C-alpha cells in the first residue's frame, strides 16, 4: 500500500511502465491471433509484428459462408445459456440449503461437492457416455447441457454458499415478518444481495459450457449438433490446419467470454473472495 | 407386520429393483456387443474376399461389391452399408453409385472416414513394430486393429484393415442397424422372491431378536443370489442363441463365397464352443483359422457346407466365455445382497425410520437440495462409482472381466522409473508440473495484484482488464495457438531467437524444452485467477491497519510480511488448493501443446490415463489410474485442509 | 389489535428445553416487557410469537385464535430486530413500504402510510437514502417505521435499543412509549435492561432459565417479588440478601444472622412458621440508612467502596460473607474501611424461604 498520493511520482511512473510491459507481453499472443484472422493466407504467420500486412475479412466470410459456423454458434449459445440458467438455479437452491439449514448429511453433501472437483474427467467420459446414451440423450444438446450444468455445480455451490453465509439471517426473518413467502425472500432479498456471487457463478457456468471440448466431441456425432469448440477443432484437422479460419473462429468464440469478463470484473473480484474461495 | 419386517421388504425390494435395472442394461450392452462382433466378422470377410480377388487390380472390385450388396442383408439383418476404402477412394461399395468414387474432402463424415483409415494403417504398422520388438507376442497383436463406432440410432460401424502379405492395403467398413434381440430377463425369480418377502414380512413379524435378524438377512441375501444365478443360467441360453446367429452369419457369408469355412468333422455343436475359446489375448493378427470348428446337427439349416474346403474364421473374440455381463453381474449381485442385508439390519435397528423422520423434519432443506443432488447423483456420482469399479476390471475378448486388484498392482508395483510410461515417473512429472505452475501463478498473480492495488495508480482499470484476458480465452484455443508459437520453423519463439542471433530450438524433441512449452502456456492462462483472488483479498484489508503499522514505524517489507501476507492467507490458501487440483488435472494444455512429446515424457498422470483408455484401449487400467489420481488428490486436500483449516468455517 | 395468549408453551432444541411451560395472558392494548438475564429464553419466546420459531408444545393464540401453525405472514404481527435487519439494497422508503407492497396495497395508500410513519418518526428527509448512509438511531427508527406502517395487531420488539448510546436510548424509550400511547397496539418487548422494563411496561414478565418467574405491573414486582430471583433482578442497585434464622429474643422473634439482627414485624409473624427456620432476608439499598445509636434492627458490615452520585451515596461492602449495598445520604461521614451499622426499614422487608427461594409474603399487602 502506497500512501503517497501523487499519481505521477517516480515510483508510480516506473510501476506503470512495468505494468505496461507485462500487459503487452500478455496480450501479444492475442494480437497475433487477431493478425492471423485478418490475414487471408492459411499458413501459420511467422513475422513477429502483431499487425497484419494487408488485412481483410475473408476468413470470417469463409466461416459464415462455407462452414456450419452459424449453426455451431447457435448450438453453443443454446447449450451455454441453458447451462447457465440451470447451473445457477441448481447451485443457488443447493447453496441456500447448505447455508441456511442444518440437516443430517449436510457435511457429507458439502464434502461431495468438494471432492467431485478432484475426479479426473477422463474417467468420467465412458460412464457418462453410457449414462447419457441410456437416457437417450446422445447427440442431443440437452444431454450436453445436463452434463455441463452438473459439472459446473460444485464450484458454484461452494462459492454461493460462502456468499450466502455473509448475508445476515435477520434480513430473511424481517422479510418473513413483512409477509414475504420463501420464494419472494429468495428473489427479492437473497438474490439482489448476492448479485456479485450469482454473476460470477453464472459466468463460470457459461464458461464451462462455452469452452468445453472433449465431452462435446464425444457426445455429438452429427455436424449439425456440433458446438463451437468441436466445430473449430475440425479446422485443425488431419489434412492440415487452416490457421486463418481457425484464428477467425477463435476470436469469435472468445469475444463473448471476454466481454462477460470485462462486464463482470468488479463482481469477479468481490464474488470470488467473499464467497467460495474463502469457503 | 413390525418395523423389522417392513424394513426387510424395503431392503429386498430396493435390491431387487436395482438388480433388475442393472440386468436390463447389461443385456442391452451385451446384445450390442454381439451385434458389433457380427458386423466385425462381416467387415473382415469383406476384406478377405477382396484379398482373394487381388487388390491391385482396382476394377476387379466391382463384381465383389455386387455380390456383397446381395449377400450382406441375408447374413446380418439390418446391414446398411459396406465398403472398402483405399486412402480416399472407394474400391467397392454396397451402394453401386459410390463404388469407385473419391471422398469429399469438405464433408465432415468423409473426413472421419479418412481419419479412420489412417488410424488403422498406423495401427497395423505399430503392431508390426511391436512384434518386431517383442517376440513373445508371436503372431499376436499388441493393439487391436479395429475401429468400432456407435451411432445415436444404435447402428454399429466396424472398420478393419485389409492386409496383403502383412501390408495394409485398404480399410473394410460395415455399418448395420441393431437387430431386435429378445433379451428380457424372465421375471419368475423376482416374482417368486417378492412373494417370499411378503410372506416373511407377515410371518417374520412374530419372530424376535436374533431369529429375525438372521432369518431376514439370510433370506435377503439368498434371494438376491438366487436372482443372480437364475440370471446367469438364462444368460447362457441367450449367448447360445447369439452364437447360433453368428454361425448363421458365417454360413451366409460362406455361401456367398465371401468366406471359406473349414470344418473338421469332430463333435456336434462344437462350433460355438470353439469360437468361444479363443486362445490368444487382445486380438488376432489377421484372419486365423480355427481348426477344431465343427458344424453339424442342431445348427440352423442355413448352414450347409461340405466338410471339405470350408474354413471358419473368427474375429476378435466374438463369443466370449462368461463375458463381463455374467461375472460382472454376479459380483454386482453380491454387492446388492450386502446392500439389501445392510438396509435390513439398519431398518431393524430403527435407523431407517429415523432417517425417514429426519427427511420429514428437514423437508425444506432436502427439497432445496434435491434438484442439484439428483443431477449430481445421476451425472456425477454414478459415473464415478462406475468408473472406479472399472478399475477392477479389464477388457478382454471385447468385454469387461473382473480382474481384482491386478490393475492397481500393475500400476503401483512397477518401479522401473527409467521408462516414461512408469507411474512413478509420471507422478514425478505431474508433481513438478503442478508445483512449478502453482508457484508461478501465485507469485505472478500476487505480484501484479500488489502493483494494481494502489488507488492512485493511473489506468489500473485498463491493466486489470487486459491482464484478465488469458483467463477468459478458452483454454483449448490458447493451447493450439501456443503450440503454433512453438513451431520449429514458423513459431514466434524461434523467430525471436533467430532475430537475436540464437539457434532455433526444437521444442518438442527433448524433455525440458517440451516441459517449458507446457509450463509457459499454462502460466499464461493461469496467473489471472490468482491475481483476481489476491486483488479481492487485498481490497478487503482495512487501510487503517497499514496506517497503524506506519505509525508503529514498520517498514514497507515489514508491513507486507506482517499485515498483507497473513490477511491474504484466508483467501489465498483455498485458491491455492483449488488451483493445485485444477493444475494436477489440467488435461487440455498437456494434450494439445506438447502432446506428451517426446515419447510421452511430458505427459502427466491425467493425460496418460487418457492414453491408456483411448489410445491403448486399456480402459480398466485407465480407470485404475484415474482412481489413483483421485485418491492422491483427496489425500492432498484433506491434509492441507487439516493443516490450514481452509474450509473449516464452511462446515459450521 | 388483539390479545395474545400463551398456554403451556414449550420450546426444545433437541433435548434441551429452553422455554418451559410458559403461560401468559396478554390483553389487547397491553405493553408487556419480557426481562431476564441473557440466555433465559426471551428472544425464543418472542420468536415463537412471531412465527420464526416453531412451538414445540402448547398453544399460542392471537386474537383468540390458535396460530401455532400459521406462518408469520398470516399472524398479523410486526417485529423490530435488535440488529434492525434493514434491507441494504433498498432505500428507506422501500424498506418501510416493502411489507405493504408484498400485500398488494395500492400505491396511494402505501404513500400515505409511509408519509404518516416518517412524520411520526422524523424520517422525512431520509426517505431516499440507503440504510448504509444512516446513523444508528436513524436506522432504529426506520426499523420501527417498517413495523408501524403495517398497522399490525401485535408489535414485537427484540432489544431494539441495545445498540444505541445511553442518551439516545433514553430518548428512543420515550418515543416508543409515546408511540404506544398514540397507536394503542398490543406490544411485546424484550430487553434485559430492567430500567427499560420498569419505564415502558404495563406488565413485566420476568424469565429465568426458560421459566416465567413472575408476571405483574412494574411496581408490583418491585414491592412484592415472588422469589429471590425476581427480587434480585428487579430494582437497581440490586436487593441485599442475608442468610438468617428466626430466634426468640426477649419473647420477640428476631431474624438473626452473622452481623444481622432484625425483629420480625408483627404482621409477618404468623407467616414464618416454626423457629429455627432457615430464611433469606432481603433489603433494598434504598430502604437502608445509617443507624442511630439506639436502633436495634440493624446489619453490621464494613465499607469497601463509596460511590458518590450527587443526590445519594452508594456504600458497597460486606456483611460477614454476603455483599452489602446501601444507599446513604449525600452528607454521610462514613469512610472506606469503616465498620458501619445500617438500619433497615421494617416496613419494606422481604423474607424468603432459603430452600425454595419463594417469598413468604405472598398475599400480604
Ligand atoms: N437454534 C438454537 N439451537 C439450540 N439452542 C438455541 C437455539 N437458539 C437459542 N438457543 C438457546 O436457547 C436459549 C435461549 O436463547 P434466547 O435467544 O431466547 O435467549 P435470550 O433470553 O434472548 O438472551 P439474550 O438476552 O442474550 O438475547 C439459549 O441458551 C440459547 O443458547
Ligand atoms: Mg435475545
mmCIF file of C-alpha atoms in Angstrom, chain B residues 463-649:
data_model
loop_
_atom_site.group_PDB
_atom_site.id
_atom_site.type_symbol
_atom_site.label_atom_id
_atom_site.label_comp_id
_atom_site.label_asym_id
_atom_site.label_seq_id
_atom_site.Cartn_x
_atom_site.Cartn_y
_atom_site.Cartn_z
ATOM 1 C CA UNK B 463 -4.299 -3.001 -16.950
ATOM 2 C CA UNK B 464 -6.598 -5.153 -14.900
ATOM 3 C CA UNK B 465 -8.951 -5.758 -17.783
ATOM 4 C CA UNK B 466 -6.196 -6.644 -20.209
ATOM 5 C CA UNK B 467 -4.437 -8.890 -17.731
ATOM 6 C CA UNK B 468 -7.586 -10.953 -17.222
ATOM 7 C CA UNK B 469 -7.854 -11.795 -20.931
ATOM 8 C CA UNK B 470 -5.824 -15.032 -20.776
ATOM 9 C CA UNK B 471 -8.275 -16.411 -18.260
ATOM 10 C CA UNK B 472 -11.216 -15.580 -20.498
ATOM 11 C CA UNK B 473 -9.864 -17.167 -23.662
ATOM 12 C CA UNK B 474 -10.994 -20.800 -23.932
ATOM 13 C CA UNK B 475 -8.012 -22.899 -22.982
ATOM 14 C CA UNK B 476 -8.091 -25.262 -25.926
ATOM 15 C CA UNK B 477 -7.714 -22.244 -28.184
ATOM 16 C CA UNK B 478 -4.836 -20.976 -26.092
ATOM 17 C CA UNK B 479 -3.218 -24.381 -26.262
ATOM 18 C CA UNK B 480 -3.483 -24.668 -30.051
ATOM 19 C CA UNK B 481 -2.181 -21.143 -30.581
ATOM 20 C CA UNK B 482 0.768 -21.658 -28.263
ATOM 21 C CA UNK B 483 1.583 -24.906 -29.914
ATOM 22 C CA UNK B 484 1.773 -22.945 -33.129
ATOM 23 C CA UNK B 485 4.013 -20.377 -31.499
ATOM 24 C CA UNK B 486 6.452 -23.120 -30.552
ATOM 25 C CA UNK B 487 6.618 -24.437 -34.100
ATOM 26 C CA UNK B 488 10.183 -25.153 -35.085
ATOM 27 C CA UNK B 489 10.135 -23.229 -38.338
ATOM 28 C CA UNK B 490 7.311 -20.731 -38.146
ATOM 29 C CA UNK B 491 6.751 -20.250 -34.431
ATOM 30 C CA UNK B 492 7.174 -16.828 -32.865
ATOM 31 C CA UNK B 493 9.621 -18.065 -30.264
ATOM 32 C CA UNK B 494 12.094 -19.464 -32.715
ATOM 33 C CA UNK B 495 11.759 -16.422 -34.934
ATOM 34 C CA UNK B 496 12.551 -14.230 -31.967
ATOM 35 C CA UNK B 497 15.523 -16.401 -31.085
ATOM 36 C CA UNK B 498 16.802 -16.243 -34.635
ATOM 37 C CA UNK B 499 16.315 -12.494 -34.748
ATOM 38 C CA UNK B 500 18.506 -12.293 -31.673
ATOM 39 C CA UNK B 501 21.097 -14.490 -33.311
ATOM 40 C CA UNK B 502 20.445 -17.739 -31.489
ATOM 41 C CA UNK B 503 19.894 -21.173 -32.918
ATOM 42 C CA UNK B 504 16.246 -22.155 -33.203
ATOM 43 C CA UNK B 505 15.168 -24.729 -30.645
ATOM 44 C CA UNK B 506 13.419 -27.957 -31.488
ATOM 45 C CA UNK B 507 10.956 -27.502 -28.679
ATOM 46 C CA UNK B 508 9.348 -30.901 -28.729
ATOM 47 C CA UNK B 509 12.391 -33.103 -29.133
ATOM 48 C CA UNK B 510 13.630 -33.241 -25.597
ATOM 49 C CA UNK B 511 12.088 -33.139 -22.178
ATOM 50 C CA UNK B 512 12.949 -29.755 -20.717
ATOM 51 C CA UNK B 513 12.074 -27.591 -23.739
ATOM 52 C CA UNK B 514 8.818 -29.515 -24.154
ATOM 53 C CA UNK B 515 8.054 -29.154 -20.473
ATOM 54 C CA UNK B 516 8.791 -25.458 -20.838
ATOM 55 C CA UNK B 517 6.236 -25.112 -23.647
ATOM 56 C CA UNK B 518 3.530 -26.578 -21.433
ATOM 57 C CA UNK B 519 4.587 -24.582 -18.431
ATOM 58 C CA UNK B 520 4.707 -21.253 -20.214
ATOM 59 C CA UNK B 521 1.325 -21.836 -21.844
ATOM 60 C CA UNK B 522 -0.303 -22.766 -18.577
ATOM 61 C CA UNK B 523 1.336 -19.920 -16.722
ATOM 62 C CA UNK B 524 -0.037 -17.519 -19.259
ATOM 63 C CA UNK B 525 -3.568 -18.672 -18.773
ATOM 64 C CA UNK B 526 -3.345 -19.429 -15.052
ATOM 65 C CA UNK B 527 -1.969 -16.348 -13.321
ATOM 66 C CA UNK B 528 -5.044 -14.112 -13.792
ATOM 67 C CA UNK B 529 -7.149 -16.258 -11.471
ATOM 68 C CA UNK B 530 -4.648 -15.857 -8.651
ATOM 69 C CA UNK B 531 -4.320 -12.170 -9.474
ATOM 70 C CA UNK B 532 -8.047 -11.620 -9.171
ATOM 71 C CA UNK B 533 -8.286 -13.580 -5.933
ATOM 72 C CA UNK B 534 -5.350 -11.657 -4.451
ATOM 73 C CA UNK B 535 -6.795 -8.384 -5.607
ATOM 74 C CA UNK B 536 -10.109 -9.131 -3.939
ATOM 75 C CA UNK B 537 -8.400 -10.116 -0.733
ATOM 76 C CA UNK B 538 -6.130 -7.070 -0.790
ATOM 77 C CA UNK B 539 -9.068 -4.773 -1.218
ATOM 78 C CA UNK B 540 -10.764 -6.224 1.821
ATOM 79 C CA UNK B 541 -7.815 -5.400 4.107
ATOM 80 C CA UNK B 542 -8.754 -2.272 6.032
ATOM 81 C CA UNK B 543 -6.363 0.596 5.358
ATOM 82 C CA UNK B 544 -6.238 1.673 8.988
ATOM 83 C CA UNK B 545 -4.178 -1.434 9.703
ATOM 84 C CA UNK B 546 -1.486 -0.042 7.442
ATOM 85 C CA UNK B 547 -1.829 3.355 8.995
ATOM 86 C CA UNK B 548 -1.399 1.843 12.421
ATOM 87 C CA UNK B 549 1.679 -0.014 11.215
ATOM 88 C CA UNK B 550 3.167 3.134 9.691
ATOM 89 C CA UNK B 551 2.634 4.901 12.992
ATOM 90 C CA UNK B 552 4.429 1.999 14.652
ATOM 91 C CA UNK B 553 7.322 2.591 12.293
ATOM 92 C CA UNK B 554 7.030 -0.593 10.245
ATOM 93 C CA UNK B 555 8.976 -0.668 7.002
ATOM 94 C CA UNK B 556 7.343 -1.492 3.691
ATOM 95 C CA UNK B 557 8.597 -5.061 3.814
ATOM 96 C CA UNK B 558 7.549 -5.464 7.431
ATOM 97 C CA UNK B 559 4.073 -4.247 6.531
ATOM 98 C CA UNK B 560 3.849 -6.779 3.729
ATOM 99 C CA UNK B 561 5.216 -9.548 5.899
ATOM 100 C CA UNK B 562 3.121 -8.851 8.976
ATOM 101 C CA UNK B 563 -0.118 -7.449 7.646
ATOM 102 C CA UNK B 564 -0.661 -8.148 3.969
ATOM 103 C CA UNK B 565 0.520 -11.725 3.877
ATOM 104 C CA UNK B 566 -1.302 -13.025 6.971
ATOM 105 C CA UNK B 567 -4.525 -11.313 5.933
ATOM 106 C CA UNK B 568 -4.237 -12.623 2.382
ATOM 107 C CA UNK B 569 -3.874 -16.177 3.572
ATOM 108 C CA UNK B 570 -7.542 -16.947 4.280
ATOM 109 C CA UNK B 571 -8.390 -16.144 0.675
ATOM 110 C CA UNK B 572 -5.200 -17.396 -0.906
ATOM 111 C CA UNK B 573 -4.929 -20.794 0.736
ATOM 112 C CA UNK B 574 -8.212 -22.187 -0.619
ATOM 113 C CA UNK B 575 -7.402 -20.668 -4.009
ATOM 114 C CA UNK B 576 -4.056 -22.429 -3.974
ATOM 115 C CA UNK B 577 -5.709 -25.708 -3.065
ATOM 116 C CA UNK B 578 -8.263 -25.336 -5.831
ATOM 117 C CA UNK B 579 -5.542 -24.229 -8.243
ATOM 118 C CA UNK B 580 -3.432 -27.237 -7.344
ATOM 119 C CA UNK B 581 -6.284 -29.610 -8.043
ATOM 120 C CA UNK B 582 -7.041 -27.903 -11.343
ATOM 121 C CA UNK B 583 -3.412 -27.934 -12.461
ATOM 122 C CA UNK B 584 -2.917 -31.526 -11.395
ATOM 123 C CA UNK B 585 -5.788 -32.479 -13.694
ATOM 124 C CA UNK B 586 -5.021 -29.946 -16.437
ATOM 125 C CA UNK B 587 -5.626 -32.131 -19.442
ATOM 126 C CA UNK B 588 -6.034 -29.759 -22.376
ATOM 127 C CA UNK B 589 -2.698 -27.995 -22.186
ATOM 128 C CA UNK B 590 -0.505 -31.069 -21.976
ATOM 129 C CA UNK B 591 -2.534 -32.962 -24.522
ATOM 130 C CA UNK B 592 -2.709 -30.173 -27.057
ATOM 131 C CA UNK B 593 0.608 -28.336 -26.599
ATOM 132 C CA UNK B 594 3.374 -30.902 -26.164
ATOM 133 C CA UNK B 595 1.068 -33.879 -26.634
ATOM 134 C CA UNK B 596 3.399 -35.738 -24.305
ATOM 135 C CA UNK B 597 6.360 -35.267 -26.629
ATOM 136 C CA UNK B 598 8.992 -36.538 -26.646
ATOM 137 C CA UNK B 599 7.736 -40.090 -26.348
ATOM 138 C CA UNK B 600 5.200 -39.398 -23.669
ATOM 139 C CA UNK B 601 7.837 -37.971 -21.348
ATOM 140 C CA UNK B 602 5.948 -34.748 -20.674
ATOM 141 C CA UNK B 603 2.629 -36.496 -20.190
ATOM 142 C CA UNK B 604 1.182 -36.067 -16.736
ATOM 143 C CA UNK B 605 -0.948 -38.610 -14.918
ATOM 144 C CA UNK B 606 -4.234 -37.440 -16.371
ATOM 145 C CA UNK B 607 -3.129 -37.371 -19.996
ATOM 146 C CA UNK B 608 -1.527 -40.755 -19.543
ATOM 147 C CA UNK B 609 -4.772 -42.112 -18.112
ATOM 148 C CA UNK B 610 -6.477 -40.783 -21.214
ATOM 149 C CA UNK B 611 -3.968 -42.544 -23.437
ATOM 150 C CA UNK B 612 -4.420 -45.806 -21.581
ATOM 151 C CA UNK B 613 -8.132 -45.542 -22.152
ATOM 152 C CA UNK B 614 -8.433 -44.232 -25.662
ATOM 153 C CA UNK B 615 -5.150 -44.931 -27.371
ATOM 154 C CA UNK B 616 -4.029 -48.181 -25.770
ATOM 155 C CA UNK B 617 -7.582 -49.396 -25.265
ATOM 156 C CA UNK B 618 -6.969 -50.498 -21.693
ATOM 157 C CA UNK B 619 -9.944 -48.950 -20.118
ATOM 158 C CA UNK B 620 -9.749 -50.841 -16.863
ATOM 159 C CA UNK B 621 -6.138 -49.865 -16.427
ATOM 160 C CA UNK B 622 -7.026 -46.252 -17.185
ATOM 161 C CA UNK B 623 -9.847 -46.370 -14.663
ATOM 162 C CA UNK B 624 -7.493 -47.712 -12.025
ATOM 163 C CA UNK B 625 -5.065 -44.954 -12.967
ATOM 164 C CA UNK B 626 -7.747 -42.312 -12.534
ATOM 165 C CA UNK B 627 -8.758 -43.780 -9.213
ATOM 166 C CA UNK B 628 -5.193 -43.496 -8.019
ATOM 167 C CA UNK B 629 -5.106 -39.859 -9.161
ATOM 168 C CA UNK B 630 -8.344 -39.250 -7.329
ATOM 169 C CA UNK B 631 -7.030 -40.787 -4.132
ATOM 170 C CA UNK B 632 -3.860 -38.712 -4.340
ATOM 171 C CA UNK B 633 -5.857 -35.517 -4.679
ATOM 172 C CA UNK B 634 -8.292 -36.357 -1.905
ATOM 173 C CA UNK B 635 -5.429 -37.169 0.432
ATOM 174 C CA UNK B 636 -3.662 -33.970 -0.573
ATOM 175 C CA UNK B 637 -6.683 -31.744 0.018
ATOM 176 C CA UNK B 638 -7.617 -33.475 3.237
ATOM 177 C CA UNK B 639 -4.150 -32.992 4.635
ATOM 178 C CA UNK B 640 -3.801 -29.383 3.518
ATOM 179 C CA UNK B 641 -7.268 -28.707 4.780
ATOM 180 C CA UNK B 642 -6.376 -30.133 8.156
ATOM 181 C CA UNK B 643 -3.215 -28.107 8.347
ATOM 182 C CA UNK B 644 -4.584 -24.825 7.081
ATOM 183 C CA UNK B 645 -8.203 -25.128 8.145
ATOM 184 C CA UNK B 646 -9.079 -23.653 4.754
ATOM 185 C CA UNK B 647 -12.656 -24.860 4.641
ATOM 186 C CA UNK B 648 -13.257 -25.217 8.331
ATOM 187 C CA UNK B 649 -15.585 -22.255 8.600
#
